[in-house]
Short mmCIF file of C-alpha atoms in Angstrom, two decimals:
data_model
loop_
_atom_site.label_atom_id
_atom_site.label_comp_id
_atom_site.label_asym_id
_atom_site.label_seq_id
_atom_site.Cartn_x
_atom_site.Cartn_y
_atom_site.Cartn_z
CA MET P 1 52.03 -155.16 17.84
CA THR P 2 50.94 -153.59 21.39
CA HIS P 3 49.13 -150.29 18.84
CA ALA P 4 48.27 -149.60 14.96
CA MET P 5 51.73 -148.32 13.54
CA VAL P 6 51.41 -145.91 10.82
CA LYS P 7 52.04 -147.23 7.05
CA ALA P 8 54.16 -145.27 5.29
CA SER P 9 57.52 -144.34 2.37
CA PRO P 10 60.66 -142.50 4.52
CA MET P 11 60.33 -140.37 1.35
CA ALA P 12 56.89 -139.13 3.17
CA LEU P 13 57.66 -137.39 5.93
CA PRO P 14 55.13 -134.09 6.75
CA ALA P 15 56.25 -131.34 5.53
CA VAL P 16 57.95 -129.28 7.15
CA SER P 17 57.14 -125.05 7.74
CA ASP P 18 56.82 -122.78 9.59
CA ASP P 19 53.80 -123.68 10.83
CA LEU P 20 55.70 -125.65 13.47
CA ASN P 21 52.19 -126.01 15.73
CA GLY P 22 51.21 -127.28 12.83
CA TYR P 23 54.11 -129.65 12.18
CA LEU P 24 54.16 -131.01 15.06
CA ALA P 25 50.32 -131.47 15.21
CA LYS P 26 50.52 -133.95 12.43
CA ILE P 27 53.55 -136.30 13.66
CA ALA P 28 51.76 -136.67 16.68
CA ALA P 29 49.84 -138.49 15.07
CA PHE P 30 53.28 -141.39 14.77
CA PRO P 31 53.31 -143.82 17.54
CA VAL P 32 57.02 -143.90 20.17
CA LEU P 33 57.86 -147.68 19.26
CA THR P 34 58.72 -150.24 21.51
CA SER P 35 61.70 -151.67 21.50
CA GLU P 36 60.12 -155.08 20.52
CA GLU P 37 58.62 -153.51 17.48
CA GLU P 38 61.62 -151.44 16.61
CA GLN P 39 63.71 -154.41 16.36
CA LYS P 40 61.39 -155.99 14.11
CA LEU P 41 61.29 -153.37 11.50
CA ALA P 42 64.94 -152.33 11.77
CA ILE P 43 65.33 -156.43 11.34
CA LYS P 44 62.69 -156.26 8.15
CA TYR P 45 64.66 -153.37 6.22
CA ARG P 46 68.21 -154.41 6.19
CA ASP P 47 67.02 -157.82 5.52
CA ASN P 48 63.93 -157.25 2.66
CA ASP P 49 64.85 -153.51 1.49
CA ASP P 50 61.72 -153.17 3.82
CA LEU P 51 61.01 -149.47 3.13
CA GLU P 52 58.04 -149.47 4.73
CA SER P 53 59.74 -150.83 8.39
CA ALA P 54 62.21 -147.79 7.34
CA GLY P 55 59.37 -145.05 7.38
CA GLN P 56 57.52 -146.38 10.98
CA MET P 57 60.91 -146.39 12.49
CA VAL P 58 61.43 -142.68 10.87
CA MET P 59 58.38 -141.37 11.84
CA SER P 60 58.52 -141.90 15.58
CA GLN P 61 61.45 -140.29 16.36
CA LEU P 62 60.45 -136.80 14.29
CA ARG P 63 59.20 -135.78 17.32
CA PHE P 64 62.55 -135.85 18.94
CA VAL P 65 64.24 -133.79 16.01
CA VAL P 66 62.13 -130.83 16.53
CA HIS P 67 63.14 -131.08 20.44
CA LEU P 68 66.91 -131.23 19.17
CA ALA P 69 67.05 -128.98 16.17
CA ARG P 70 65.07 -126.24 18.85
CA SER P 71 68.05 -126.22 20.83
CA TYR P 72 69.58 -124.41 17.93
CA SER P 73 67.36 -121.08 17.46
CA GLY P 74 70.02 -119.33 19.20
CA TYR P 75 72.26 -119.25 15.65
CA GLY P 76 69.09 -116.73 14.36
CA LEU P 77 68.72 -119.96 11.62
CA PRO P 78 64.36 -120.48 11.50
CA LEU P 79 63.68 -123.52 13.03
CA ALA P 80 62.08 -124.83 10.19
CA ASP P 81 65.25 -125.54 8.02
CA LEU P 82 66.71 -127.14 11.49
CA VAL P 83 63.94 -129.29 11.98
CA GLN P 84 64.28 -129.91 7.71
CA GLU P 85 68.01 -130.60 8.07
CA GLY P 86 67.30 -132.99 11.12
CA ASN P 87 65.21 -134.98 9.35
CA ILE P 88 67.48 -135.80 7.59
CA GLY P 89 69.80 -137.09 9.81
CA LEU P 90 67.76 -138.72 10.87
CA MET P 91 67.39 -140.89 7.79
CA LYS P 92 70.41 -141.35 7.50
CA ALA P 93 70.22 -142.92 10.77
CA VAL P 94 67.63 -145.45 10.02
CA LYS P 95 69.43 -146.70 6.71
CA ARG P 96 72.64 -147.43 8.81
CA PHE P 97 71.38 -149.01 12.12
CA ASP P 98 71.86 -152.67 12.12
CA PRO P 99 70.07 -154.63 15.27
CA ASP P 100 72.75 -156.36 16.17
CA VAL P 101 73.90 -154.09 18.12
CA GLY P 102 71.00 -154.46 20.80
CA VAL P 103 70.25 -150.53 21.03
CA ARG P 104 67.28 -148.53 20.99
CA LEU P 105 66.94 -146.24 17.76
CA ILE P 106 67.46 -142.96 19.22
CA SER P 107 70.35 -143.56 21.01
CA PHE P 108 72.28 -144.14 17.42
CA ALA P 109 70.12 -141.72 15.54
CA VAL P 110 71.05 -138.83 18.22
CA HIS P 111 74.74 -138.62 16.38
CA TRP P 112 73.32 -138.29 12.72
CA ILE P 113 70.29 -135.38 13.74
CA ARG P 114 73.79 -133.45 15.28
CA ALA P 115 75.88 -133.86 12.84
CA GLU P 116 73.06 -132.66 9.92
CA ILE P 117 72.71 -129.71 12.22
CA HIS P 118 75.80 -128.75 12.43
CA GLU P 119 77.08 -128.97 9.55
CA TYR P 120 74.11 -126.39 8.09
CA VAL P 121 74.36 -124.04 11.09
CA ILE P 122 78.45 -123.71 10.02
CA ARG P 123 77.12 -122.85 6.40
CA ASN P 124 74.79 -120.65 6.34
CA TRP P 125 75.34 -118.39 10.41
CA ARG P 126 76.78 -115.53 10.06
CA ILE P 127 78.46 -114.49 13.12
CA VAL P 128 77.50 -110.25 13.09
CA LYS P 129 73.26 -109.81 11.15
CA VAL P 130 73.93 -106.37 9.22
CA ALA P 131 70.66 -105.31 9.75
CA THR P 132 67.83 -107.21 11.56
CA THR P 133 65.55 -104.74 12.67
CA LYS P 134 62.85 -102.83 10.61
CA ALA P 135 64.94 -99.46 11.44
CA GLN P 136 68.82 -101.06 11.07
CA ARG P 137 67.18 -102.16 7.36
CA LYS P 138 66.43 -98.30 7.06
CA LEU P 139 69.54 -97.05 8.11
CA PHE P 140 71.45 -100.43 6.06
CA PHE P 141 70.51 -98.42 3.32
CA LYS P 142 70.51 -95.31 4.13
CA LEU P 143 74.40 -95.46 4.22
CA ARG P 144 75.48 -97.23 1.18
CA SER P 145 73.17 -94.81 -0.85
CA SER P 146 74.81 -91.99 1.33
CA LYS P 147 78.66 -93.33 1.49
CA LYS P 148 81.22 -91.96 -1.07
CA GLY P 149 83.95 -92.43 -0.04
CA LEU P 150 86.27 -95.02 1.75
CA GLY P 151 86.70 -92.86 5.32
CA TRP P 152 84.07 -92.52 8.52
CA PHE P 153 81.37 -90.80 8.65
CA SER P 154 82.67 -86.73 11.19
CA ALA P 155 79.87 -85.87 13.85
CA ALA P 156 78.47 -84.04 11.79
CA GLU P 157 76.89 -86.50 9.23
CA ALA P 158 76.58 -88.68 11.28
CA GLU P 159 74.08 -86.02 13.59
CA ALA P 160 72.20 -86.39 10.53
CA VAL P 161 72.26 -89.21 9.21
CA ALA P 162 70.27 -90.24 12.92
CA ARG P 163 68.07 -86.69 12.78
CA ASP P 164 66.63 -87.23 9.15
CA LEU P 165 65.72 -91.18 10.31
CA GLY P 166 64.70 -90.58 13.73
CA VAL P 167 67.70 -92.89 15.59
CA THR P 168 70.83 -91.83 17.85
CA GLN P 169 74.42 -91.03 16.68
CA GLU P 170 75.48 -94.61 17.76
CA GLN P 171 73.06 -97.21 16.29
CA VAL P 172 74.66 -94.18 13.10
CA TYR P 173 78.16 -95.75 13.58
CA GLU P 174 76.99 -99.29 15.27
CA MET P 175 75.82 -99.53 11.77
CA GLU P 176 78.69 -98.49 9.93
CA SER P 177 81.18 -100.37 12.22
CA ARG P 178 78.89 -103.41 10.83
CA LEU P 179 79.25 -102.55 6.95
CA THR P 180 83.16 -101.62 7.51
CA SER P 181 83.74 -105.66 8.47
CA GLY P 182 84.01 -108.71 7.55
CA ASP P 183 82.60 -112.03 8.60
CA THR P 184 84.64 -114.39 10.41
CA SER P 185 85.81 -117.69 8.82
CA PHE P 186 84.31 -121.55 9.92
CA ASP P 187 87.76 -122.23 9.64
CA ALA P 188 90.28 -119.35 10.34
CA THR P 189 93.25 -122.23 11.84
CA THR P 190 95.79 -119.34 13.18
CA ALA P 191 96.22 -115.74 15.12
CA ASP P 192 94.23 -112.52 14.28
CA ASP P 193 97.85 -111.59 14.34
CA GLY P 194 99.09 -113.56 11.24
CA SER P 195 100.84 -115.39 13.32
CA GLU P 196 101.89 -119.44 14.04
CA LYS P 197 99.16 -119.20 17.17
CA ARG P 198 96.58 -121.87 16.72
CA ALA P 199 93.89 -120.06 17.65
CA LEU P 200 90.30 -122.13 18.10
CA ARG P 201 88.30 -122.37 15.08
CA PRO P 202 84.25 -121.08 15.09
CA ALA P 203 83.05 -124.34 15.09
CA GLU P 204 84.99 -126.09 17.42
CA TYR P 205 82.96 -124.11 20.08
CA LEU P 206 79.15 -124.77 18.84
CA HIS P 207 78.67 -126.14 21.38
CA LEU P 208 79.40 -127.88 25.42
CA GLU P 209 79.77 -131.56 25.03
CA GLU P 210 77.88 -131.83 28.97
CA SER P 211 75.11 -129.07 27.27
CA ASP P 212 75.07 -131.09 24.31
CA PRO P 213 71.13 -132.43 24.34
CA ALA P 214 71.63 -134.68 21.88
CA LEU P 215 74.01 -136.64 24.62
CA VAL P 216 72.04 -135.54 27.63
CA ALA P 217 69.09 -137.60 25.82
CA GLU P 218 71.55 -139.88 24.97
CA SER P 219 72.69 -140.40 28.42
CA GLN P 220 69.26 -140.63 29.21
CA ASN P 221 67.46 -142.58 27.75
CA PHE P 222 70.50 -145.16 28.43
CA ALA P 223 69.86 -144.15 32.80
CA ASP P 224 66.18 -144.82 32.54
CA THR P 225 66.19 -148.58 30.88
CA GLN P 226 70.04 -149.45 33.46
CA ALA P 227 67.06 -148.52 36.00
CA SER P 228 64.35 -150.91 34.19
CA ILE P 229 67.24 -153.39 34.15
CA LEU P 230 67.87 -152.81 37.60
CA ALA P 231 64.01 -153.27 38.94
CA ASP P 232 63.41 -156.36 36.67
CA GLY P 233 66.62 -158.28 37.76
CA LEU P 234 65.42 -157.19 42.18
CA LEU P 235 62.01 -158.65 40.70
CA ASP P 236 63.81 -162.20 40.33
CA LEU P 237 65.34 -161.94 43.94
CA ASP P 238 63.90 -163.19 46.33
CA ASP P 239 61.11 -161.21 49.60
CA ARG P 240 64.70 -161.13 51.36
CA SER P 241 67.65 -160.84 49.50
CA ARG P 242 65.23 -157.37 47.87
CA ASP P 243 64.18 -156.12 52.00
CA ILE P 244 68.11 -155.73 52.17
CA LEU P 245 69.97 -154.45 48.82
CA GLN P 246 66.57 -152.55 48.84
CA ARG P 247 67.43 -151.30 52.05
CA ARG P 248 71.83 -151.43 52.09
CA TRP P 249 71.84 -149.40 49.42
CA LEU P 250 69.03 -147.92 47.22
CA ASP P 251 66.55 -147.11 50.27
CA ASP P 252 67.08 -142.41 49.47
CA ASP P 253 67.06 -142.30 54.00
CA GLY P 254 70.12 -144.04 54.33
CA LYS P 255 72.62 -147.21 54.78
CA THR P 256 70.81 -149.70 56.81
CA THR P 257 73.43 -151.45 58.67
CA LEU P 258 73.36 -155.16 59.05
CA GLN P 259 73.38 -155.29 62.56
CA ASP P 260 69.45 -153.39 62.36
CA LEU P 261 68.66 -155.79 59.33
CA ALA P 262 70.31 -159.35 61.64
CA ASN P 263 68.64 -157.67 64.67
CA GLU P 264 65.66 -157.75 62.91
CA TYR P 265 65.51 -161.36 60.37
CA SER P 266 66.92 -163.12 64.09
CA VAL P 267 70.47 -163.98 62.43
CA SER P 268 73.61 -162.77 62.50
CA ALA P 269 75.71 -159.91 60.86
CA GLU P 270 77.38 -162.36 58.75
CA ARG P 271 74.59 -164.10 57.32
CA ILE P 272 73.38 -160.51 56.60
CA ARG P 273 76.24 -160.47 54.84
CA GLN P 274 76.64 -163.89 53.13
CA ILE P 275 72.35 -162.86 51.74
CA GLU P 276 73.62 -159.75 50.89
CA LYS P 277 76.52 -160.83 48.36
CA ALA P 278 74.72 -163.75 47.56
CA ALA P 279 71.28 -160.77 45.93
CA MET P 280 74.34 -159.37 44.68
CA LYS P 281 76.11 -161.84 42.64
CA LYS P 282 73.05 -162.94 41.53
CA LEU P 283 71.73 -158.85 41.08
CA LYS P 284 75.11 -158.68 38.17
CA ALA P 285 74.11 -161.57 36.20
CA HIS P 286 71.00 -160.45 35.24
CA MET P 287 72.17 -157.01 33.97
CA LEU P 288 75.08 -158.67 32.22
CA ALA P 289 73.09 -161.06 30.78
CA ALA P 290 70.73 -158.11 29.93
#
């Protein structure tokens, strides 16, 4: 092990409260596991039902849950609740994680974390918030007590209420509209006009795939892993082969021609091509093995 592991049970997660700074300070004490440490812990948990190992795997990823939960703050739901739901998804992922597959835990866990947060959002997100400010709450209760019938306020009535509460008539009409509107079901499958035309459910466009933070993180993790494997493979090549591949394919300044390299190494362009081909074959074998 490269550093001391925090001893913890998966049931002893730090309490998530509205004070996210305090929570972040607590989880910052848990170290990020290396691939080797993660693999050993996953095998111990799978083979021996070692809850301590599972707890260490959970603790190591709590930071990412907060990062992911923050991307859903636009739905008006408490961030602490989003983090708590994400932690549940993380624990489910650890329980199902298979170390033999050869992927990092985070690449597997993002789907479970996202699924739990989405389920919470779908259960709790209301399309139209009735009253979100102090003035709106006063207006809400005023209209609730003032309206005796089902009809809309007349201009005179709206003006009187607006004058009493110090708001505009437009705000009175807006709140009246909210009070008379219903929520939209996440499971509606037909058009609003009652026709058979299929309408998208809100759950179907809850997020965009290309901007999903879970997929972005997973993609970045995969790219970082591939870059690391590539760097290791290049180190296994001899100096000349590595230099040729670097200048032919990896330099930002542009692709060096076969002839320029041939002149520099005092060989034919065909010989440079052969070296390049052999080096690419060796590098490919290294990456496939990894």
